[in-house]
């Protein structure tokens, strides 16, 4: 009876945290979309207040009491309560292991360095940024020392950061995954570059006014199954998905008049994230389990909708008539094959966020390999630009002309985010693995051609969406497919797709 009471109180306590987080989430959507410039100071103050409230609740003596009371009973807990306990304990341990002075100093440093990075990038001045990067890395190394007990057996300190963003992932697993991927992708890129096949992308720059592009976004949502009764498509500088509760999952996009495909694929990407969160089980929607399992699994859903579905010939065959009814003059002579080819043109480029599906993973691999070197002490911050450029030359056959479009292009390191990049590649690999198993049960191209997206979503909901964050990524994948992450499907998917497209 006493345990029952503790569980009820624990859940009620977590629900209060969830309410604050949901409010925070809406505030953050507001500030990134329509909030007036003049309110910046008050918004920052308000966000700080809620953030501190949530943090204090997660590390309070009340929370400590719950965790201690539940610890000896872990095996008696039902699946949901056990998962809530696991997540709360992880947060608690992480937040209480570090001295408050270090947390504060780190928050101040990353706040400052993010703005230093912005300026340094604009001015192409790595020397202005590198002292900050050095301090961030030093502090990150201190954190790793304090968390040394979390290093997996036979592992290294950097493993801790990898696990932070994708529970269960290690250097060993990523090395294995990336080495195999490189063995397929690097030669494939060379073959594509040498191919005689030329892709016409000129019509992709046809001017499409923003009002029409908004209609295209809605059309995509309605066809693919993003429920706008529980969703909203806003506009922001950088597209994102903002989920507070399964009944209110919003996305944003950015429209460019002369590049309608940019927003089209951003929308498909964010729709993938949104459909995931709209379909978590009703039984966990109000709990701490009501969002995605991990960054990698979340990214698998966005990549699946963006690439597997959206960059598929069947998709263009299905959607073309409606697109032409919106733009009869502009696209009168454009065929589905032309759209398909333009959406998949592949060539080595310098900027990760603009990379095509084939070359994308190499951008991630380069960052991963450099991060590994940083935390094993093999490299000095001053040498990073040279190492970066050398890896771009080796893997992609191009050298950045400057550091702004080289080592300084991403915001992540300036915010202290190490161990995050590899999850971007995981997303694509999980998506290809899902595609493999989906195709065993039905032919996905046929469903897309007929517009039967609801069957695809239902399958994904059953395997992935409805479980929210009950399971770790490994458990979730293993439970759904009877095996853990297997990068071979991704390598084969790329090989098949690009060999066909470039007639190799
Ligand atoms: Zn994403």
Short mmCIF file of C-alpha atoms and ligand atoms in Angstrom, two decimals:
data_model
loop_
_atom_site.label_atom_id
_atom_site.label_comp_id
_atom_site.label_asym_id
_atom_site.label_seq_id
_atom_site.Cartn_x
_atom_site.Cartn_y
_atom_site.Cartn_z
CA UNK A 1 0.00 0.00 0.00
CA UNK A 2 2.79 2.38 0.94
CA UNK A 3 4.60 1.71 -2.32
CA UNK A 4 1.37 2.38 -4.22
CA UNK A 5 1.09 5.78 -2.49
CA UNK A 6 4.70 6.65 -3.24
CA UNK A 7 4.18 5.80 -6.91
CA UNK A 8 1.05 7.98 -7.10
CA UNK A 9 2.83 10.91 -5.45
CA UNK A 10 5.89 10.43 -7.66
CA UNK A 11 3.73 10.55 -10.80
CA UNK A 12 1.81 13.60 -9.58
CA UNK A 13 5.14 15.33 -8.92
CA UNK A 14 6.42 14.48 -12.40
CA UNK A 15 3.18 15.77 -13.90
CA UNK A 16 3.85 19.17 -12.34
CA UNK A 17 7.28 19.21 -13.98
CA UNK A 18 5.65 18.27 -17.29
CA UNK A 19 3.17 21.14 -16.98
CA UNK A 20 6.03 23.61 -16.56
CA UNK A 21 7.90 22.06 -19.50
CA UNK A 22 4.85 22.30 -21.73
CA UNK A 23 4.39 25.95 -20.84
CA UNK A 24 8.09 26.56 -21.52
CA UNK A 25 7.78 24.88 -24.87
CA UNK A 26 4.94 27.15 -25.99
CA UNK A 27 6.86 30.20 -24.76
CA UNK A 28 9.87 29.13 -26.76
CA UNK A 29 7.79 28.64 -29.93
CA UNK A 30 6.38 32.11 -29.39
CA UNK A 31 9.80 33.69 -28.96
CA UNK A 32 11.20 32.03 -32.08
CA UNK A 33 8.31 33.03 -34.31
CA UNK A 34 6.14 36.05 -33.56
CA UNK A 35 7.30 37.55 -30.26
CA UNK A 36 8.14 41.27 -30.56
CA UNK A 37 11.77 42.34 -30.37
CA UNK A 38 11.01 44.73 -27.52
CA UNK A 39 10.02 41.93 -25.17
CA UNK A 40 13.36 40.17 -25.33
CA UNK A 41 14.55 41.08 -21.85
CA UNK A 42 11.36 40.11 -20.08
CA UNK A 43 11.14 36.89 -22.08
CA UNK A 44 14.66 35.91 -21.08
CA UNK A 45 13.83 36.62 -17.44
CA UNK A 46 10.62 34.58 -17.63
CA UNK A 47 12.33 31.67 -19.42
CA UNK A 48 15.08 31.70 -16.78
CA UNK A 49 12.46 31.57 -14.03
CA UNK A 50 10.70 28.50 -15.46
CA UNK A 51 13.95 26.78 -16.29
CA UNK A 52 15.14 27.18 -12.72
CA UNK A 53 11.80 25.93 -11.35
CA UNK A 54 12.05 22.79 -13.48
CA UNK A 55 15.68 22.26 -12.54
CA UNK A 56 14.97 22.73 -8.84
CA UNK A 57 12.14 20.22 -8.94
CA UNK A 58 14.27 17.66 -10.74
CA UNK A 59 17.03 17.83 -8.10
CA UNK A 60 14.96 18.62 -4.99
CA UNK A 61 15.01 16.66 -1.74
CA UNK A 62 11.46 15.56 -2.63
CA UNK A 63 12.77 14.00 -5.84
CA UNK A 64 15.65 12.45 -3.93
CA UNK A 65 13.11 10.95 -1.50
CA UNK A 66 11.07 9.40 -4.33
CA UNK A 67 14.12 7.93 -6.02
CA UNK A 68 15.41 6.43 -2.79
CA UNK A 69 12.01 4.99 -1.90
CA UNK A 70 11.55 3.42 -5.34
CA UNK A 71 15.08 2.13 -5.82
CA UNK A 72 14.69 -1.16 -3.91
CA UNK A 73 11.35 -1.85 -5.65
CA UNK A 74 12.45 -1.35 -9.26
CA UNK A 75 11.53 -4.87 -10.26
CA UNK A 76 8.01 -4.55 -8.88
CA UNK A 77 7.24 -1.46 -10.96
CA UNK A 78 5.12 -1.63 -14.10
CA UNK A 79 6.81 -0.75 -17.41
CA UNK A 80 5.69 2.89 -17.41
CA UNK A 81 6.63 3.65 -13.84
CA UNK A 82 9.95 1.91 -14.28
CA UNK A 83 10.72 4.07 -17.33
CA UNK A 84 9.70 7.25 -15.47
CA UNK A 85 11.98 6.24 -12.60
CA UNK A 86 14.88 5.55 -14.97
CA UNK A 87 14.56 8.95 -16.71
CA UNK A 88 14.12 10.91 -13.47
CA UNK A 89 17.12 9.16 -11.93
CA UNK A 90 19.26 9.91 -14.99
CA UNK A 91 18.38 13.62 -14.79
CA UNK A 92 18.93 13.70 -11.07
CA UNK A 93 22.32 11.99 -11.21
CA UNK A 94 23.50 14.15 -14.06
CA UNK A 95 22.44 17.39 -12.38
CA UNK A 96 23.78 16.57 -8.93
CA UNK A 97 27.15 15.14 -9.93
CA UNK A 98 28.53 18.52 -10.95
CA UNK A 99 29.33 21.33 -8.50
CA UNK A 100 26.95 24.31 -8.93
CA UNK A 101 29.90 26.70 -9.53
CA UNK A 102 30.97 24.64 -12.54
CA UNK A 103 27.42 24.52 -13.91
CA UNK A 104 27.14 28.28 -13.55
CA UNK A 105 30.55 28.99 -15.08
CA UNK A 106 29.75 26.67 -17.96
CA UNK A 107 26.39 28.32 -18.64
CA UNK A 108 28.03 31.76 -18.68
CA UNK A 109 30.90 30.63 -20.89
CA UNK A 110 28.68 28.96 -23.51
CA UNK A 111 26.30 31.92 -23.55
CA UNK A 112 29.22 34.21 -24.31
CA UNK A 113 31.01 31.88 -26.71
CA UNK A 114 27.89 31.40 -28.83
CA UNK A 115 27.84 35.10 -29.57
CA UNK A 116 31.64 35.23 -30.03
CA UNK A 117 31.28 32.36 -32.52
CA UNK A 118 28.59 34.23 -34.47
CA UNK A 119 30.83 37.27 -34.88
CA UNK A 120 33.97 35.24 -35.56
CA UNK A 121 32.19 33.23 -38.22
CA UNK A 122 30.90 36.35 -39.96
CA UNK A 123 34.40 37.82 -39.89
CA UNK A 124 36.07 34.51 -40.76
CA UNK A 125 38.32 34.87 -37.73
CA UNK A 126 39.10 31.53 -36.12
CA UNK A 127 41.69 33.14 -33.82
CA UNK A 128 38.91 35.15 -32.16
CA UNK A 129 36.90 32.00 -31.47
CA UNK A 130 39.61 29.47 -30.60
CA UNK A 131 40.39 30.74 -27.04
CA UNK A 132 36.70 30.21 -26.19
CA UNK A 133 36.64 26.80 -27.80
CA UNK A 134 39.72 25.91 -25.73
CA UNK A 135 37.99 26.95 -22.50
CA UNK A 136 34.84 25.04 -23.41
CA UNK A 137 36.81 21.89 -24.14
CA UNK A 138 38.76 22.24 -20.89
CA UNK A 139 35.53 22.54 -18.95
CA UNK A 140 34.03 19.60 -20.81
CA UNK A 141 37.09 17.56 -19.85
CA UNK A 142 36.56 18.53 -16.21
CA UNK A 143 32.97 17.34 -16.52
CA UNK A 144 34.17 14.03 -17.92
CA UNK A 145 36.56 13.61 -15.00
CA UNK A 146 33.74 14.22 -12.51
CA UNK A 147 31.55 11.71 -14.36
CA UNK A 148 34.33 9.15 -14.83
CA UNK A 149 32.29 6.44 -13.10
CA UNK A 150 29.95 6.44 -16.10
CA UNK A 151 32.62 5.34 -18.59
CA UNK A 152 31.52 1.96 -19.96
CA UNK A 153 33.80 -1.03 -19.51
CA UNK A 154 36.76 -0.82 -21.87
CA UNK A 155 35.55 2.60 -23.01
CA UNK A 156 36.82 6.18 -23.02
CA UNK A 157 35.62 9.44 -21.46
CA UNK A 158 34.04 10.63 -24.76
CA UNK A 159 31.68 7.65 -24.54
CA UNK A 160 29.81 9.55 -21.83
CA UNK A 161 28.86 12.37 -24.21
CA UNK A 162 27.81 9.91 -26.91
CA UNK A 163 25.52 8.22 -24.40
CA UNK A 164 24.06 11.58 -23.32
CA UNK A 165 22.57 12.11 -26.77
CA UNK A 166 21.85 8.51 -27.68
CA UNK A 167 21.60 6.20 -24.72
CA UNK A 168 23.58 3.02 -25.28
CA UNK A 169 25.79 4.32 -28.08
CA UNK A 170 29.58 4.08 -27.65
CA UNK A 171 32.75 4.85 -29.60
CA UNK A 172 33.03 1.16 -30.40
CA UNK A 173 29.55 1.03 -31.94
CA UNK A 174 29.94 4.30 -33.86
CA UNK A 175 33.40 3.31 -35.15
CA UNK A 176 32.01 0.09 -36.51
CA UNK A 177 28.99 1.83 -38.05
CA UNK A 178 30.97 4.68 -39.62
CA UNK A 179 33.84 2.56 -40.96
CA UNK A 180 31.41 0.37 -42.89
CA UNK A 181 29.51 3.40 -44.12
CA UNK A 182 32.68 5.09 -45.36
CA UNK A 183 33.65 1.95 -47.23
CA UNK A 184 30.44 2.26 -49.27
CA UNK A 185 29.91 6.00 -49.49
CA UNK A 186 33.39 7.30 -50.40
CA UNK A 187 33.79 5.13 -53.55
CA UNK A 188 30.14 5.75 -54.44
CA UNK A 189 30.65 9.53 -54.38
CA UNK A 190 33.64 9.16 -56.69
CA UNK A 191 31.57 7.10 -59.13
CA UNK A 192 28.74 9.64 -59.05
CA UNK A 193 31.22 12.46 -59.76
CA UNK A 194 32.60 10.54 -62.74
CA UNK A 195 29.14 9.67 -64.11
CA UNK A 196 28.04 11.16 -67.42
CA UNK A 197 24.51 11.63 -66.15
CA UNK A 198 23.67 15.32 -65.85
CA UNK A 199 20.73 16.46 -63.78
CA UNK A 200 18.69 19.52 -64.74
CA UNK A 201 17.84 21.54 -61.65
CA UNK A 202 17.12 24.87 -63.34
CA UNK A 203 13.33 24.69 -62.85
CA UNK A 204 13.86 24.33 -59.09
CA UNK A 205 14.67 28.06 -59.00
CA UNK A 206 11.36 29.01 -60.60
CA UNK A 207 9.80 31.83 -58.62
CA UNK A 208 6.96 30.55 -56.43
CA UNK A 209 5.30 33.22 -54.32
CA UNK A 210 5.12 32.70 -50.56
CA UNK A 211 1.31 32.45 -50.48
CA UNK A 212 1.47 29.49 -52.89
CA UNK A 213 4.29 27.92 -50.91
CA UNK A 214 2.12 28.13 -47.79
CA UNK A 215 -0.55 26.22 -49.70
CA UNK A 216 2.03 23.59 -50.67
CA UNK A 217 2.95 23.14 -46.99
CA UNK A 218 -0.69 22.56 -46.08
CA UNK A 219 -1.16 20.22 -48.97
CA UNK A 220 1.80 18.14 -47.80
CA UNK A 221 0.49 18.05 -44.24
CA UNK A 222 -2.96 16.93 -45.36
CA UNK A 223 -1.70 14.20 -47.67
CA UNK A 224 1.04 12.78 -45.52
CA UNK A 225 -1.00 12.81 -42.32
CA UNK A 226 0.21 15.66 -40.13
CA UNK A 227 -2.98 16.55 -38.28
CA UNK A 228 -3.34 20.34 -38.44
CA UNK A 229 -6.20 20.21 -35.98
CA UNK A 230 -3.47 19.37 -33.47
CA UNK A 231 -0.70 21.15 -35.32
CA UNK A 232 0.37 24.42 -36.90
CA UNK A 233 2.82 25.50 -39.58
CA UNK A 234 4.59 28.72 -38.65
CA UNK A 235 7.59 30.55 -40.04
CA UNK A 236 11.01 31.04 -38.52
CA UNK A 237 14.62 31.68 -39.50
CA UNK A 238 15.50 28.00 -39.08
CA UNK A 239 12.85 25.29 -39.43
CA UNK A 240 12.09 23.26 -36.30
CA UNK A 241 9.43 21.14 -34.63
CA UNK A 242 8.07 22.20 -31.27
CA UNK A 243 6.11 19.64 -29.32
CA UNK A 244 4.43 20.40 -26.02
CA UNK A 245 1.75 17.70 -25.95
CA UNK A 246 0.43 15.29 -28.59
CA UNK A 247 -2.55 17.58 -29.07
CA UNK A 248 -0.34 20.57 -29.90
CA UNK A 249 2.68 19.79 -32.06
CA UNK A 250 3.84 22.75 -34.17
CA UNK A 251 6.41 23.10 -36.89
CA UNK A 252 8.05 25.99 -38.71
CA UNK A 253 9.60 26.46 -42.10
CA UNK A 254 11.43 29.18 -43.99
CA UNK A 255 10.17 30.23 -47.43
CA UNK A 256 12.49 31.36 -50.24
CA UNK A 257 10.75 32.66 -53.34
CA UNK A 258 13.37 31.28 -55.71
CA UNK A 259 13.84 27.93 -54.02
CA UNK A 260 10.47 26.36 -53.23
CA UNK A 261 12.04 22.93 -52.70
CA UNK A 262 13.96 24.22 -49.71
CA UNK A 263 10.76 24.78 -47.74
CA UNK A 264 9.05 21.75 -49.25
CA UNK A 265 11.71 19.43 -47.83
CA UNK A 266 12.01 21.34 -44.56
CA UNK A 267 8.28 20.84 -44.12
CA UNK A 268 8.50 17.14 -44.94
CA UNK A 269 11.36 16.82 -42.44
CA UNK A 270 9.55 18.60 -39.62
CA UNK A 271 6.32 16.75 -40.43
CA UNK A 272 8.22 13.53 -39.69
CA UNK A 273 9.12 14.84 -36.23
CA UNK A 274 5.58 16.08 -35.69
CA UNK A 275 3.82 12.86 -36.74
CA UNK A 276 6.02 10.99 -34.26
CA UNK A 277 4.90 13.18 -31.36
CA UNK A 278 1.26 13.33 -32.46
CA UNK A 279 1.12 9.56 -32.25
CA UNK A 280 2.57 8.75 -28.84
CA UNK A 281 0.19 6.58 -26.83
CA UNK A 282 -2.70 8.34 -25.05
CA UNK A 283 -1.72 6.45 -21.91
CA UNK A 284 1.65 8.23 -21.72
CA UNK A 285 0.82 11.59 -23.31
CA UNK A 286 0.59 13.40 -19.96
CA UNK A 287 3.73 11.86 -18.51
CA UNK A 288 7.48 12.28 -18.87
CA UNK A 289 7.31 9.48 -21.47
CA UNK A 290 5.21 11.52 -23.90
CA UNK A 291 7.96 12.54 -26.32
CA UNK A 292 10.50 10.74 -28.51
CA UNK A 293 12.90 8.00 -27.43
CA UNK A 294 16.10 9.86 -28.40
CA UNK A 295 17.61 12.33 -30.86
CA UNK A 296 18.57 9.50 -33.21
CA UNK A 297 15.11 7.91 -33.21
CA UNK A 298 13.48 11.31 -33.61
CA UNK A 299 15.73 12.07 -36.55
CA UNK A 300 14.86 8.70 -38.09
CA UNK A 301 11.26 9.82 -38.41
CA UNK A 302 12.11 13.18 -39.98
CA UNK A 303 14.56 11.56 -42.43
CA UNK A 304 12.04 8.90 -43.31
CA UNK A 305 9.40 11.45 -44.29
CA UNK A 306 11.87 13.81 -45.92
CA UNK A 307 14.07 11.35 -47.82
CA UNK A 308 12.56 7.88 -48.00
CA UNK A 309 9.08 9.24 -48.78
CA UNK A 310 9.69 12.78 -50.07
CA UNK A 311 12.72 12.12 -52.24
CA UNK A 312 11.07 9.12 -53.84
CA UNK A 313 9.92 8.99 -57.47
CA UNK A 314 6.56 7.57 -56.37
CA UNK A 315 6.01 10.63 -54.19
CA UNK A 316 6.43 13.01 -57.13
CA UNK A 317 4.18 10.88 -59.32
CA UNK A 318 1.53 11.06 -56.63
CA UNK A 319 1.77 14.75 -55.82
CA UNK A 320 2.51 16.27 -59.23
CA UNK A 321 -1.06 16.92 -60.38
CA UNK A 322 -1.89 18.90 -57.30
CA UNK A 323 1.33 20.83 -57.54
CA UNK A 324 0.60 21.63 -61.16
CA UNK A 325 -2.92 22.75 -60.30
CA UNK A 326 -1.35 25.36 -58.00
CA UNK A 327 1.30 26.33 -60.56
CA UNK A 328 -0.04 25.38 -64.01
CA UNK A 329 2.13 27.76 -66.03
CA UNK A 330 5.36 27.39 -64.07
CA UNK A 331 5.55 23.62 -64.09
CA UNK A 332 3.67 22.79 -67.28
CA UNK A 333 6.49 20.77 -68.78
CA UNK A 334 8.11 19.38 -65.62
CA UNK A 335 7.75 15.61 -65.12
CA UNK A 336 7.87 13.57 -61.89
CA UNK A 337 11.19 12.15 -63.03
CA UNK A 338 12.61 15.67 -63.34
CA UNK A 339 11.45 16.61 -59.84
CA UNK A 340 12.82 13.36 -58.50
CA UNK A 341 16.22 13.90 -60.08
CA UNK A 342 16.47 17.53 -59.01
CA UNK A 343 15.59 16.56 -55.44
CA UNK A 344 18.39 14.01 -55.37
CA UNK A 345 21.24 15.67 -57.19
CA UNK A 346 24.43 14.74 -55.40
CA UNK A 347 27.71 16.59 -55.32
CA UNK A 348 30.32 17.16 -52.65
CA UNK A 349 29.79 20.48 -50.89
CA UNK A 350 31.24 22.33 -47.95
CA UNK A 351 28.20 22.98 -45.78
CA UNK A 352 26.61 20.15 -43.79
CA UNK A 353 23.09 21.56 -43.62
CA UNK A 354 22.97 21.98 -47.39
CA UNK A 355 24.39 18.55 -48.21
CA UNK A 356 22.47 15.97 -50.24
CA UNK A 357 21.42 12.58 -48.93
CA UNK A 358 24.49 10.74 -50.24
CA UNK A 359 27.26 13.07 -49.07
CA UNK A 360 25.56 14.07 -45.80
CA UNK A 361 26.93 11.31 -43.61
CA UNK A 362 30.53 12.21 -44.44
CA UNK A 363 30.03 15.66 -42.91
CA UNK A 364 28.91 13.94 -39.74
CA UNK A 365 31.75 11.42 -39.78
CA UNK A 366 34.34 14.21 -40.05
CA UNK A 367 32.92 15.94 -36.97
CA UNK A 368 32.76 12.69 -35.05
CA UNK A 369 36.37 11.80 -35.84
CA UNK A 370 37.55 15.25 -34.78
CA UNK A 371 35.58 15.15 -31.52
CA UNK A 372 37.13 11.79 -30.73
CA UNK A 373 40.60 13.26 -31.25
CA UNK A 374 39.76 16.26 -29.06
CA UNK A 375 38.74 14.15 -26.08
CA UNK A 376 41.53 11.63 -26.40
CA UNK A 377 43.95 14.58 -26.30
CA UNK A 378 45.38 13.86 -29.75
CA UNK A 379 44.80 17.32 -31.12
CA UNK A 380 45.25 20.94 -30.18
CA UNK A 381 42.49 23.49 -30.80
CA UNK A 382 44.86 25.57 -32.95
CA UNK A 383 45.27 22.63 -35.34
CA UNK A 384 41.54 22.02 -35.87
CA UNK A 385 41.18 24.10 -39.08
CA UNK A 386 44.01 22.18 -40.76
CA UNK A 387 42.64 18.79 -39.68
CA UNK A 388 39.17 19.77 -40.79
CA UNK A 389 40.36 20.82 -44.24
CA UNK A 390 42.48 17.75 -44.68
CA UNK A 391 39.51 15.46 -43.89
CA UNK A 392 37.23 17.33 -46.32
CA UNK A 393 39.85 16.85 -49.01
CA UNK A 394 40.31 13.19 -48.17
CA UNK A 395 36.61 12.22 -47.96
CA UNK A 396 34.84 14.69 -50.23
CA UNK A 397 37.62 15.84 -52.50
CA UNK A 398 37.17 19.52 -51.67
CA UNK A 399 38.94 21.98 -49.41
CA UNK A 400 37.11 24.85 -47.70
CA UNK A 401 38.43 28.23 -48.89
CA UNK A 402 38.15 29.61 -45.34
CA UNK A 403 37.28 28.65 -41.76
CA UNK A 404 33.86 30.30 -41.85
CA UNK A 405 32.70 27.62 -44.27
CA UNK A 406 35.05 25.10 -42.70
CA UNK A 407 35.63 24.38 -39.04
CA UNK A 408 33.43 27.26 -37.82
CA UNK A 409 30.26 26.50 -39.83
CA UNK A 410 28.19 24.83 -37.08
CA UNK A 411 26.94 26.40 -33.87
CA UNK A 412 27.23 23.16 -31.86
CA UNK A 413 30.77 23.37 -30.48
CA UNK A 414 30.31 26.98 -29.41
CA UNK A 415 27.43 25.77 -27.25
CA UNK A 416 29.43 22.88 -25.85
CA UNK A 417 27.47 20.25 -27.76
CA UNK A 418 29.90 17.37 -28.22
CA UNK A 419 28.58 13.91 -29.03
CA UNK A 420 25.50 15.32 -30.75
CA UNK A 421 26.53 15.20 -34.45
CA UNK A 422 26.66 11.40 -34.78
CA UNK A 423 22.93 11.16 -34.00
CA UNK A 424 22.22 12.92 -37.32
CA UNK A 425 23.70 9.96 -39.19
CA UNK A 426 21.98 7.48 -36.92
CA UNK A 427 18.63 8.93 -37.93
CA UNK A 428 19.20 8.09 -41.60
CA UNK A 429 20.49 4.62 -40.73
CA UNK A 430 17.49 3.83 -38.52
CA UNK A 431 15.19 5.11 -41.27
CA UNK A 432 16.76 2.75 -43.82
CA UNK A 433 16.48 -0.12 -41.37
CA UNK A 434 12.78 0.67 -40.87
CA UNK A 435 12.28 0.85 -44.62
CA UNK A 436 13.78 -2.62 -44.98
CA UNK A 437 11.33 -4.12 -42.47
CA UNK A 438 8.39 -2.12 -43.78
CA UNK A 439 8.99 -3.47 -47.27
CA UNK A 440 8.70 -6.99 -45.90
CA UNK A 441 5.09 -6.28 -45.00
CA UNK A 442 4.02 -4.04 -47.85
CA UNK A 443 5.53 -2.24 -50.80
CA UNK A 444 6.10 1.31 -49.61
CA UNK A 445 6.42 2.73 -53.15
CA UNK A 446 2.99 1.37 -54.06
CA UNK A 447 1.43 2.91 -50.96
CA UNK A 448 3.04 6.28 -51.71
CA UNK A 449 1.86 6.10 -55.31
CA UNK A 450 -1.70 5.55 -54.10
CA UNK A 451 -1.39 8.16 -51.38
CA UNK A 452 -2.01 5.60 -48.65
CA UNK A 453 0.26 7.30 -46.16
CA UNK A 454 -1.95 6.34 -43.24
CA UNK A 455 -0.80 2.73 -43.59
CA UNK A 456 2.82 3.81 -43.31
CA UNK A 457 2.06 5.98 -40.28
CA UNK A 458 0.07 3.19 -38.62
CA UNK A 459 3.00 0.82 -39.04
CA UNK A 460 5.45 3.36 -37.61
CA UNK A 461 3.07 4.21 -34.78
CA UNK A 462 2.85 0.58 -33.79
CA UNK A 463 6.61 -0.01 -33.90
CA UNK A 464 7.93 3.39 -32.75
CA UNK A 465 5.59 6.32 -32.10
CA UNK A 466 3.19 4.95 -29.51
CA UNK A 467 6.03 3.91 -27.19
CA UNK A 468 7.24 7.50 -26.62
CA UNK A 469 10.34 7.34 -24.44
CA UNK A 470 9.41 4.18 -22.53
CA UNK A 471 12.37 2.31 -23.97
CA UNK A 472 15.99 3.17 -24.72
CA UNK A 473 16.73 3.42 -28.47
CA UNK A 474 18.42 0.01 -28.48
CA UNK A 475 15.50 -1.66 -26.73
CA UNK A 476 12.99 0.00 -29.02
CA UNK A 477 14.76 -1.09 -32.23
CA UNK A 478 15.46 -4.57 -30.94
CA UNK A 479 11.84 -5.01 -29.87
CA UNK A 480 10.53 -3.80 -33.23
CA UNK A 481 12.91 -5.60 -35.58
CA UNK A 482 14.63 -8.34 -33.59
CA UNK A 483 18.05 -6.74 -34.09
CA UNK A 484 19.90 -3.63 -32.96
CA UNK A 485 21.14 -0.78 -35.15
CA UNK A 486 22.42 -2.27 -38.40
CA UNK A 487 24.09 0.22 -40.74
CA UNK A 488 24.12 -2.18 -43.69
CA UNK A 489 20.58 -1.26 -44.75
CA UNK A 490 21.57 2.39 -44.99
CA UNK A 491 24.68 1.64 -47.05
CA UNK A 492 22.66 -0.58 -49.38
CA UNK A 493 19.85 1.98 -49.65
CA UNK A 494 22.33 4.67 -50.76
CA UNK A 495 24.10 2.32 -53.13
CA UNK A 496 20.85 1.21 -54.82
CA UNK A 497 19.32 4.65 -55.02
CA UNK A 498 22.32 6.56 -56.36
CA UNK A 499 23.52 3.79 -58.69
CA UNK A 500 20.13 3.85 -60.36
CA UNK A 501 19.85 7.63 -60.45
CA UNK A 502 23.34 8.13 -61.90
CA UNK A 503 23.17 5.03 -64.11
CA UNK A 504 26.34 3.56 -62.59
ZN1 LIG B 1 15.36 16.96 -37.49
#
